[in-house]
Each structure stands twice: as structure tokens, then as C-alpha cells.
């Protein structure tokens, strides 16, 4: 440093060394972060949430892979409604969650979409709700008003999407899992409100999109932007398990 009276400034040699000094500090910070990440993977924890009644095999495969790769990590798993899951991730109670949503997430959260698709009314092929429609035709809400509907509980992504488009039209019955709704629909008890892919594998159930419900239902993983090393490692496993490219 050059000191002239009360003023202090970098000498030429100091100015020349400054970029290297800054680079050294950045390198030290990066090394400290790397050590912290390794320690996190060696003895960290991961709190995972999923929607009620979830049966998505790739999620369970990713959890199993994480345990095999990092057996010391403490993994917890809980089921809740989608709104509660998103809130729990935001406030730090969960590290990551598989939740349904309508695409409107807090700015502090990041997301990875598993599917985004239309909501459908599901019924057996000979059900009166489908009688006047040709194959592939849409239904309207008016077509459904004379029929009892069954849907997922409030807070589920499919339910939120339906309620937003249907306004005051509400299902008469709720079931906690898509599989339960499918079986009740197959038995002729109600017309189900589900998403296209949930219905597509069933030969005994037909799904029709609903004209007024144009917004897609989204199911995906959400996590905080400042994610731990364990969470980042799990996200990589999720991408692999679900076949999602970067």
C-alpha cells in the first residue's frame, strides 16, 4: 500500500496482485462449499413429501437409489395434500415434494414437471354422461351437471384446476387417490374427475376433456432454490428415474 498523509491506496504491485488474491478467495470459498457438500452427502438428511395415495414407481426407485449410493443419509417420507406440500417445502419442513399445482408457484421455489395435461371426466363407455358424444368429443360442464362427480380432495392439483374452471360446480364425493376414483368409476358409482394419462390405460373407462377446463393440471417436484447437496443429488436421480432430460 502507498500511504500519503491520511490517504491509503494500492501500490502498483498490490494492484497487480489483486486479481490473483480475489481468485484465491473464490477458490477457498469453492473448496469450503465442496467440503460441506461432501459432508452433507456423508451424513445429511432428506425430507421428501408426496401427494396422498402416490404410487409412482420412479419416485420410489429414486429413493432406493439414493439410499444405496449414500446409505448414511437419513431419509423421511410423508404424504399430504399438494397445497400443504408446497407450503412445507417453502418453509423448510420438507426439502423436496412431488405435488400437483397449476403452475403458479412462489418465486423461491424451483420445479421439475412430471406431467402437464388436461383434466377429463371419466366414466364407463356406456355411461349416460357419454351417450351423446362421439369418440374423442369434449363434454361441457352442462353435460355433467345432472351426474354426481367424484374428485381428489381440495389442494390436489387436478382438483385445483377443475375448481378454477368449474367455478361453483363442485364434486359430490372425494377420494384420496386416483386409483380409488378409477375403481369407483369402473363400478358405476360416479363420474370421475382425473387427468388424461391416469385414465388412458383403462379399457373399461373412457375419458373426455371438459370444454371449460382448458388449464392443464401439473404434477411435478418442487424444492427451494437454495437446495442442499443431498437435494441436488436426489433431483439428478429423479431425472434419471423419470427419464427427464435436462
Short mmCIF file of N, CA and C in Angstrom, two decimals, residues 43-180:
data_model
loop_
_atom_site.label_atom_id
_atom_site.label_comp_id
_atom_site.label_asym_id
_atom_site.label_seq_id
_atom_site.Cartn_x
_atom_site.Cartn_y
_atom_site.Cartn_z
N UNK A 43 -23.43 -37.62 5.77
CA UNK A 43 -24.25 -37.76 6.97
C UNK A 43 -25.39 -36.73 7.02
N UNK A 44 -25.94 -36.41 5.86
CA UNK A 44 -27.02 -35.44 5.79
C UNK A 44 -28.39 -36.09 5.93
N UNK A 45 -29.41 -35.34 5.56
CA UNK A 45 -30.77 -35.86 5.64
C UNK A 45 -31.58 -35.31 4.46
N UNK A 46 -32.69 -35.98 4.17
CA UNK A 46 -33.58 -35.56 3.09
C UNK A 46 -35.01 -35.84 3.52
N UNK A 47 -35.81 -34.77 3.59
CA UNK A 47 -37.24 -34.89 3.91
C UNK A 47 -38.03 -34.74 2.63
N UNK A 48 -38.69 -35.83 2.23
CA UNK A 48 -39.42 -35.88 0.96
C UNK A 48 -40.91 -35.95 1.25
N UNK A 49 -41.68 -35.20 0.49
CA UNK A 49 -43.13 -35.26 0.58
C UNK A 49 -43.72 -35.73 -0.74
N UNK A 50 -44.88 -36.36 -0.68
CA UNK A 50 -45.56 -36.78 -1.91
C UNK A 50 -47.07 -36.67 -1.70
N UNK A 51 -47.78 -36.57 -2.80
CA UNK A 51 -49.23 -36.42 -2.73
C UNK A 51 -49.85 -37.68 -2.12
N UNK A 52 -50.97 -37.49 -1.46
CA UNK A 52 -51.68 -38.63 -0.85
C UNK A 52 -51.97 -39.70 -1.89
N UNK A 53 -51.72 -40.95 -1.51
CA UNK A 53 -52.04 -42.07 -2.39
C UNK A 53 -51.09 -42.23 -3.55
N UNK A 54 -49.92 -41.63 -3.49
CA UNK A 54 -48.97 -41.69 -4.60
C UNK A 54 -48.48 -43.13 -4.81
N UNK A 55 -48.48 -43.56 -6.07
CA UNK A 55 -47.99 -44.90 -6.42
C UNK A 55 -47.00 -44.83 -7.58
N UNK A 56 -46.28 -43.72 -7.70
CA UNK A 56 -45.38 -43.54 -8.84
C UNK A 56 -44.07 -44.28 -8.61
N UNK A 57 -43.89 -45.38 -9.31
CA UNK A 57 -42.74 -46.25 -9.12
C UNK A 57 -41.40 -45.53 -9.32
N UNK A 58 -41.26 -44.62 -10.30
CA UNK A 58 -39.96 -43.94 -10.46
C UNK A 58 -39.52 -43.16 -9.23
N UNK A 59 -40.48 -42.58 -8.48
CA UNK A 59 -40.13 -41.87 -7.26
C UNK A 59 -39.51 -42.84 -6.26
N UNK A 60 -40.13 -44.00 -6.08
CA UNK A 60 -39.62 -44.97 -5.11
C UNK A 60 -38.28 -45.55 -5.58
N UNK A 61 -38.12 -45.68 -6.89
CA UNK A 61 -36.84 -46.16 -7.42
C UNK A 61 -35.73 -45.15 -7.14
N UNK A 62 -36.04 -43.86 -7.27
CA UNK A 62 -35.04 -42.83 -7.00
C UNK A 62 -34.66 -42.81 -5.52
N UNK A 63 -35.64 -43.00 -4.64
CA UNK A 63 -35.35 -43.05 -3.21
C UNK A 63 -34.46 -44.25 -2.88
N UNK A 64 -34.76 -45.40 -3.49
CA UNK A 64 -33.94 -46.58 -3.27
C UNK A 64 -32.52 -46.40 -3.77
N UNK A 65 -32.38 -45.74 -4.91
CA UNK A 65 -31.04 -45.49 -5.45
C UNK A 65 -30.26 -44.55 -4.54
N UNK A 66 -30.92 -43.52 -4.01
CA UNK A 66 -30.24 -42.60 -3.10
C UNK A 66 -29.74 -43.34 -1.87
N UNK A 67 -30.55 -44.23 -1.35
CA UNK A 67 -30.15 -44.99 -0.15
C UNK A 67 -28.97 -45.91 -0.46
N UNK A 68 -28.99 -46.53 -1.62
CA UNK A 68 -27.87 -47.41 -1.98
C UNK A 68 -26.57 -46.62 -2.19
N UNK A 69 -26.68 -45.45 -2.82
CA UNK A 69 -25.50 -44.65 -3.11
C UNK A 69 -24.95 -43.95 -1.87
N UNK A 70 -25.87 -43.56 -0.96
CA UNK A 70 -25.47 -42.79 0.23
C UNK A 70 -26.22 -43.35 1.44
N UNK A 71 -25.83 -44.52 1.93
CA UNK A 71 -26.59 -45.20 2.99
C UNK A 71 -26.66 -44.46 4.31
N UNK A 72 -25.75 -43.50 4.55
CA UNK A 72 -25.77 -42.78 5.83
C UNK A 72 -26.79 -41.65 5.84
N UNK A 73 -27.32 -41.27 4.69
CA UNK A 73 -28.30 -40.18 4.64
C UNK A 73 -29.61 -40.64 5.29
N UNK A 74 -30.15 -39.83 6.15
CA UNK A 74 -31.43 -40.13 6.80
C UNK A 74 -32.56 -39.62 5.92
N UNK A 75 -33.39 -40.53 5.45
CA UNK A 75 -34.48 -40.19 4.53
C UNK A 75 -35.82 -40.33 5.25
N UNK A 76 -36.64 -39.29 5.12
CA UNK A 76 -38.01 -39.37 5.65
C UNK A 76 -38.98 -39.12 4.50
N UNK A 77 -40.16 -39.73 4.60
CA UNK A 77 -41.17 -39.64 3.54
C UNK A 77 -42.53 -39.43 4.17
N UNK A 78 -43.28 -38.46 3.65
CA UNK A 78 -44.60 -38.18 4.20
C UNK A 78 -45.58 -37.88 3.07
N UNK A 79 -46.87 -38.10 3.35
CA UNK A 79 -47.94 -37.84 2.40
C UNK A 79 -48.79 -36.68 2.91
N UNK A 80 -49.14 -35.77 2.00
CA UNK A 80 -50.03 -34.65 2.32
C UNK A 80 -50.74 -34.22 1.04
N UNK A 81 -51.66 -33.28 1.20
CA UNK A 81 -52.25 -32.64 0.03
C UNK A 81 -51.24 -31.73 -0.63
N UNK A 82 -51.45 -31.44 -1.89
CA UNK A 82 -50.46 -30.68 -2.66
C UNK A 82 -50.20 -29.28 -2.09
N UNK A 83 -51.24 -28.57 -1.70
CA UNK A 83 -51.04 -27.23 -1.15
C UNK A 83 -50.19 -27.27 0.11
N UNK A 84 -50.45 -28.23 0.97
CA UNK A 84 -49.66 -28.37 2.20
C UNK A 84 -48.21 -28.75 1.89
N UNK A 85 -48.01 -29.58 0.88
CA UNK A 85 -46.66 -29.97 0.49
C UNK A 85 -45.85 -28.77 0.02
N UNK A 86 -46.45 -27.97 -0.83
CA UNK A 86 -45.75 -26.79 -1.37
C UNK A 86 -45.42 -25.82 -0.26
N UNK A 87 -46.35 -25.63 0.67
CA UNK A 87 -46.10 -24.77 1.82
C UNK A 87 -44.97 -25.31 2.68
N UNK A 88 -44.95 -26.64 2.89
CA UNK A 88 -43.92 -27.25 3.73
C UNK A 88 -42.54 -27.13 3.10
N UNK A 89 -42.45 -27.22 1.78
CA UNK A 89 -41.17 -27.00 1.11
C UNK A 89 -40.73 -25.56 1.28
N UNK A 90 -41.67 -24.64 1.10
CA UNK A 90 -41.34 -23.23 1.22
C UNK A 90 -40.84 -22.82 2.58
N UNK A 91 -41.41 -23.41 3.65
CA UNK A 91 -40.99 -23.01 5.00
C UNK A 91 -39.87 -23.88 5.57
N UNK A 92 -39.40 -24.85 4.77
CA UNK A 92 -38.24 -25.64 5.19
C UNK A 92 -38.56 -26.93 5.91
N UNK A 93 -39.84 -27.25 6.09
CA UNK A 93 -40.18 -28.52 6.75
C UNK A 93 -39.87 -29.72 5.85
N UNK A 94 -39.93 -29.52 4.54
CA UNK A 94 -39.57 -30.55 3.57
C UNK A 94 -38.48 -30.00 2.65
N UNK A 95 -37.62 -30.90 2.17
CA UNK A 95 -36.59 -30.49 1.22
C UNK A 95 -37.11 -30.50 -0.22
N UNK A 96 -37.97 -31.46 -0.52
CA UNK A 96 -38.50 -31.61 -1.88
C UNK A 96 -39.82 -32.35 -1.79
N UNK A 97 -40.71 -32.09 -2.75
CA UNK A 97 -42.01 -32.76 -2.72
C UNK A 97 -42.52 -32.98 -4.14
N UNK A 98 -43.25 -34.07 -4.30
CA UNK A 98 -43.98 -34.34 -5.53
C UNK A 98 -45.41 -33.86 -5.29
N UNK A 99 -45.80 -32.81 -5.99
CA UNK A 99 -47.08 -32.17 -5.71
C UNK A 99 -47.76 -31.74 -7.01
N UNK A 100 -49.07 -31.69 -6.96
CA UNK A 100 -49.83 -31.14 -8.07
C UNK A 100 -49.98 -29.64 -7.90
N UNK A 101 -49.95 -28.91 -8.99
CA UNK A 101 -50.12 -27.46 -8.92
C UNK A 101 -50.60 -26.94 -10.27
N UNK A 102 -50.91 -25.66 -10.32
CA UNK A 102 -51.41 -25.07 -11.56
C UNK A 102 -50.36 -24.21 -12.24
N UNK A 103 -49.09 -24.37 -11.86
CA UNK A 103 -48.01 -23.62 -12.47
C UNK A 103 -47.68 -22.32 -11.76
N UNK A 104 -48.51 -21.92 -10.81
CA UNK A 104 -48.31 -20.67 -10.09
C UNK A 104 -47.62 -20.96 -8.75
N UNK A 105 -46.28 -20.96 -8.77
CA UNK A 105 -45.50 -21.30 -7.57
C UNK A 105 -44.80 -20.07 -7.02
N UNK A 106 -44.48 -20.05 -5.72
CA UNK A 106 -43.72 -18.94 -5.15
C UNK A 106 -42.37 -18.79 -5.85
N UNK A 107 -41.85 -17.56 -5.96
CA UNK A 107 -40.58 -17.35 -6.66
C UNK A 107 -39.39 -18.02 -6.00
N UNK A 108 -39.51 -18.36 -4.71
CA UNK A 108 -38.39 -19.00 -4.01
C UNK A 108 -38.26 -20.49 -4.32
N UNK A 109 -39.21 -21.04 -5.08
CA UNK A 109 -39.20 -22.48 -5.37
C UNK A 109 -38.86 -22.74 -6.83
N UNK A 110 -38.18 -23.86 -7.05
CA UNK A 110 -37.93 -24.36 -8.39
C UNK A 110 -38.76 -25.62 -8.59
N UNK A 111 -38.96 -26.01 -9.84
CA UNK A 111 -39.83 -27.15 -10.10
C UNK A 111 -39.34 -27.96 -11.29
N UNK A 112 -39.77 -29.22 -11.30
CA UNK A 112 -39.49 -30.14 -12.39
C UNK A 112 -40.80 -30.86 -12.71
N UNK A 113 -41.33 -30.65 -13.90
CA UNK A 113 -42.63 -31.19 -14.25
C UNK A 113 -42.53 -32.66 -14.66
N UNK A 114 -43.39 -33.48 -14.06
CA UNK A 114 -43.51 -34.88 -14.44
C UNK A 114 -44.55 -35.04 -15.55
N UNK A 115 -45.70 -34.40 -15.37
CA UNK A 115 -46.64 -34.32 -16.48
C UNK A 115 -47.46 -33.04 -16.38
N UNK A 116 -47.96 -32.60 -17.52
CA UNK A 116 -48.84 -31.43 -17.62
C UNK A 116 -49.87 -31.77 -18.68
N UNK A 117 -51.13 -31.94 -18.26
CA UNK A 117 -52.14 -32.43 -19.20
C UNK A 117 -53.54 -31.99 -18.80
N UNK A 118 -54.48 -32.22 -19.71
CA UNK A 118 -55.85 -31.80 -19.50
C UNK A 118 -56.55 -32.65 -18.45
N UNK A 119 -57.51 -32.03 -17.79
CA UNK A 119 -58.42 -32.73 -16.89
C UNK A 119 -59.53 -33.36 -17.72
N UNK A 120 -59.95 -34.58 -17.32
CA UNK A 120 -61.01 -35.27 -18.05
C UNK A 120 -62.10 -35.73 -17.09
N UNK A 121 -63.28 -35.91 -17.67
CA UNK A 121 -64.37 -36.60 -16.97
C UNK A 121 -64.29 -38.06 -17.37
N UNK A 122 -64.24 -38.94 -16.39
CA UNK A 122 -64.03 -40.37 -16.63
C UNK A 122 -65.27 -41.16 -16.26
N UNK A 123 -65.67 -42.06 -17.15
CA UNK A 123 -66.86 -42.87 -16.91
C UNK A 123 -66.76 -44.15 -17.76
N UNK A 124 -67.53 -45.19 -17.41
CA UNK A 124 -67.58 -46.37 -18.28
C UNK A 124 -68.08 -45.97 -19.67
N UNK A 125 -67.65 -46.67 -20.72
CA UNK A 125 -68.02 -46.27 -22.09
C UNK A 125 -69.51 -46.12 -22.34
N UNK A 126 -70.34 -46.90 -21.66
CA UNK A 126 -71.79 -46.83 -21.88
C UNK A 126 -72.50 -45.93 -20.89
N UNK A 127 -71.76 -45.10 -20.17
CA UNK A 127 -72.37 -44.23 -19.16
C UNK A 127 -73.22 -43.15 -19.83
N UNK A 128 -74.37 -42.79 -19.24
CA UNK A 128 -75.24 -41.76 -19.84
C UNK A 128 -74.52 -40.43 -20.09
N UNK A 129 -73.52 -40.10 -19.28
CA UNK A 129 -72.82 -38.83 -19.48
C UNK A 129 -72.11 -38.78 -20.83
N UNK A 130 -71.81 -39.95 -21.40
CA UNK A 130 -71.07 -40.01 -22.66
C UNK A 130 -71.95 -40.36 -23.85
N UNK A 131 -73.23 -40.58 -23.63
CA UNK A 131 -74.09 -41.13 -24.67
C UNK A 131 -74.18 -40.25 -25.91
N UNK A 132 -74.21 -38.94 -25.71
CA UNK A 132 -74.44 -38.08 -26.87
C UNK A 132 -73.14 -37.58 -27.50
N UNK A 133 -72.00 -38.12 -27.04
CA UNK A 133 -70.73 -37.66 -27.59
C UNK A 133 -70.12 -38.73 -28.48
N UNK A 134 -69.55 -38.29 -29.58
CA UNK A 134 -68.80 -39.21 -30.44
C UNK A 134 -67.43 -39.43 -29.82
N UNK A 135 -66.72 -40.45 -30.30
CA UNK A 135 -65.40 -40.75 -29.74
C UNK A 135 -64.49 -39.54 -29.86
N UNK A 136 -63.90 -39.16 -28.75
CA UNK A 136 -62.97 -38.04 -28.75
C UNK A 136 -63.61 -36.69 -28.54
N UNK A 137 -64.95 -36.60 -28.56
CA UNK A 137 -65.62 -35.32 -28.36
C UNK A 137 -65.46 -34.83 -26.93
N UNK A 138 -65.45 -33.51 -26.77
CA UNK A 138 -65.40 -32.92 -25.44
C UNK A 138 -66.79 -32.89 -24.81
N UNK A 139 -66.80 -32.92 -23.50
CA UNK A 139 -68.01 -32.66 -22.74
C UNK A 139 -68.01 -31.21 -22.30
N UNK A 140 -69.15 -30.73 -21.91
CA UNK A 140 -69.24 -29.41 -21.28
C UNK A 140 -69.65 -29.60 -19.83
N UNK A 141 -69.49 -28.56 -19.04
CA UNK A 141 -69.94 -28.64 -17.66
C UNK A 141 -71.44 -28.90 -17.58
N UNK A 142 -72.19 -28.34 -18.52
CA UNK A 142 -73.64 -28.57 -18.53
C UNK A 142 -73.95 -30.04 -18.76
N UNK A 143 -73.11 -30.74 -19.55
CA UNK A 143 -73.32 -32.18 -19.76
C UNK A 143 -73.17 -32.96 -18.46
N UNK A 144 -72.40 -32.41 -17.52
CA UNK A 144 -72.08 -33.13 -16.29
C UNK A 144 -72.96 -32.76 -15.11
N UNK A 145 -73.73 -31.70 -15.23
CA UNK A 145 -74.47 -31.19 -14.06
C UNK A 145 -75.51 -32.17 -13.53
N UNK A 146 -76.02 -33.04 -14.35
CA UNK A 146 -77.03 -33.99 -13.89
C UNK A 146 -76.40 -35.29 -13.37
N UNK A 147 -75.08 -35.32 -13.27
CA UNK A 147 -74.39 -36.52 -12.80
C UNK A 147 -73.56 -36.20 -11.56
N UNK A 148 -73.46 -37.17 -10.65
CA UNK A 148 -72.65 -37.00 -9.45
C UNK A 148 -71.17 -37.23 -9.80
N UNK A 149 -70.34 -36.30 -9.35
CA UNK A 149 -68.91 -36.36 -9.66
C UNK A 149 -68.12 -36.77 -8.43
N UNK A 150 -66.97 -37.42 -8.69
CA UNK A 150 -66.02 -37.75 -7.63
C UNK A 150 -64.65 -37.23 -8.06
N UNK A 151 -63.95 -36.61 -7.11
CA UNK A 151 -62.67 -35.99 -7.43
C UNK A 151 -61.72 -36.13 -6.24
N UNK A 152 -60.47 -35.77 -6.46
CA UNK A 152 -59.50 -35.73 -5.37
C UNK A 152 -59.85 -34.60 -4.41
N UNK A 153 -59.32 -34.62 -3.19
CA UNK A 153 -59.65 -33.58 -2.20
C UNK A 153 -59.12 -32.21 -2.62
N UNK A 154 -59.68 -31.18 -1.99
CA UNK A 154 -59.17 -29.83 -2.20
C UNK A 154 -57.68 -29.78 -1.88
N UNK A 155 -56.95 -29.05 -2.68
CA UNK A 155 -55.50 -28.95 -2.51
C UNK A 155 -54.73 -29.81 -3.49
N UNK A 156 -55.39 -30.85 -4.06
CA UNK A 156 -54.75 -31.65 -5.11
C UNK A 156 -54.71 -30.83 -6.39
N UNK A 157 -53.67 -31.04 -7.21
CA UNK A 157 -53.51 -30.24 -8.42
C UNK A 157 -54.67 -30.39 -9.39
N UNK A 158 -55.14 -31.63 -9.60
CA UNK A 158 -56.26 -31.86 -10.51
C UNK A 158 -57.51 -31.17 -9.98
N UNK A 159 -57.73 -31.26 -8.67
CA UNK A 159 -58.92 -30.62 -8.07
C UNK A 159 -58.83 -29.10 -8.20
N UNK A 160 -57.66 -28.54 -7.95
CA UNK A 160 -57.50 -27.08 -8.06
C UNK A 160 -57.79 -26.61 -9.48
N UNK A 161 -57.28 -27.34 -10.46
CA UNK A 161 -57.52 -26.98 -11.85
C UNK A 161 -59.00 -27.08 -12.20
N UNK A 162 -59.65 -28.15 -11.73
CA UNK A 162 -61.09 -28.30 -12.01
C UNK A 162 -61.89 -27.19 -11.35
N UNK A 163 -61.63 -26.94 -10.08
CA UNK A 163 -62.39 -25.92 -9.36
C UNK A 163 -62.24 -24.54 -10.00
N UNK A 164 -61.04 -24.25 -10.47
CA UNK A 164 -60.80 -22.93 -11.07
C UNK A 164 -61.63 -22.74 -12.34
N UNK A 165 -61.75 -23.81 -13.13
CA UNK A 165 -62.52 -23.69 -14.36
C UNK A 165 -64.01 -23.89 -14.16
N UNK A 166 -64.37 -24.73 -13.19
CA UNK A 166 -65.79 -25.04 -12.98
C UNK A 166 -66.49 -24.04 -12.08
N UNK A 167 -65.72 -23.18 -11.41
CA UNK A 167 -66.25 -22.14 -10.53
C UNK A 167 -67.11 -22.73 -9.42
N UNK A 168 -68.43 -22.61 -9.48
CA UNK A 168 -69.28 -23.04 -8.36
C UNK A 168 -69.70 -24.50 -8.46
N UNK A 169 -69.37 -25.18 -9.55
CA UNK A 169 -69.74 -26.58 -9.74
C UNK A 169 -68.75 -27.44 -8.95
N UNK A 170 -69.24 -28.21 -7.97
CA UNK A 170 -68.37 -28.96 -7.10
C UNK A 170 -68.70 -30.45 -7.13
N UNK A 171 -67.68 -31.31 -7.01
CA UNK A 171 -67.93 -32.76 -6.94
C UNK A 171 -68.76 -33.12 -5.70
N UNK A 172 -69.53 -34.20 -5.81
CA UNK A 172 -70.36 -34.65 -4.69
C UNK A 172 -69.60 -35.55 -3.74
N UNK A 173 -68.47 -36.12 -4.19
CA UNK A 173 -67.72 -37.06 -3.38
C UNK A 173 -66.23 -36.85 -3.62
N UNK A 174 -65.42 -37.16 -2.60
CA UNK A 174 -63.98 -37.07 -2.71
C UNK A 174 -63.35 -38.42 -2.37
N UNK A 175 -62.23 -38.71 -3.02
CA UNK A 175 -61.42 -39.89 -2.69
C UNK A 175 -59.97 -39.45 -2.69
N UNK A 176 -59.16 -40.07 -1.84
CA UNK A 176 -57.81 -39.57 -1.61
C UNK A 176 -56.79 -39.98 -2.67
N UNK A 177 -57.14 -40.95 -3.52
CA UNK A 177 -56.17 -41.40 -4.51
C UNK A 177 -56.84 -41.59 -5.88
N UNK A 178 -56.09 -41.37 -6.97
CA UNK A 178 -56.64 -41.63 -8.30
C UNK A 178 -57.08 -43.07 -8.50
N UNK A 179 -56.34 -44.02 -7.91
CA UNK A 179 -56.72 -45.43 -8.07
C UNK A 179 -58.10 -45.70 -7.47
N UNK A 180 -58.39 -45.10 -6.32
CA UNK A 180 -59.71 -45.29 -5.71
C UNK A 180 -60.80 -44.71 -6.60
#
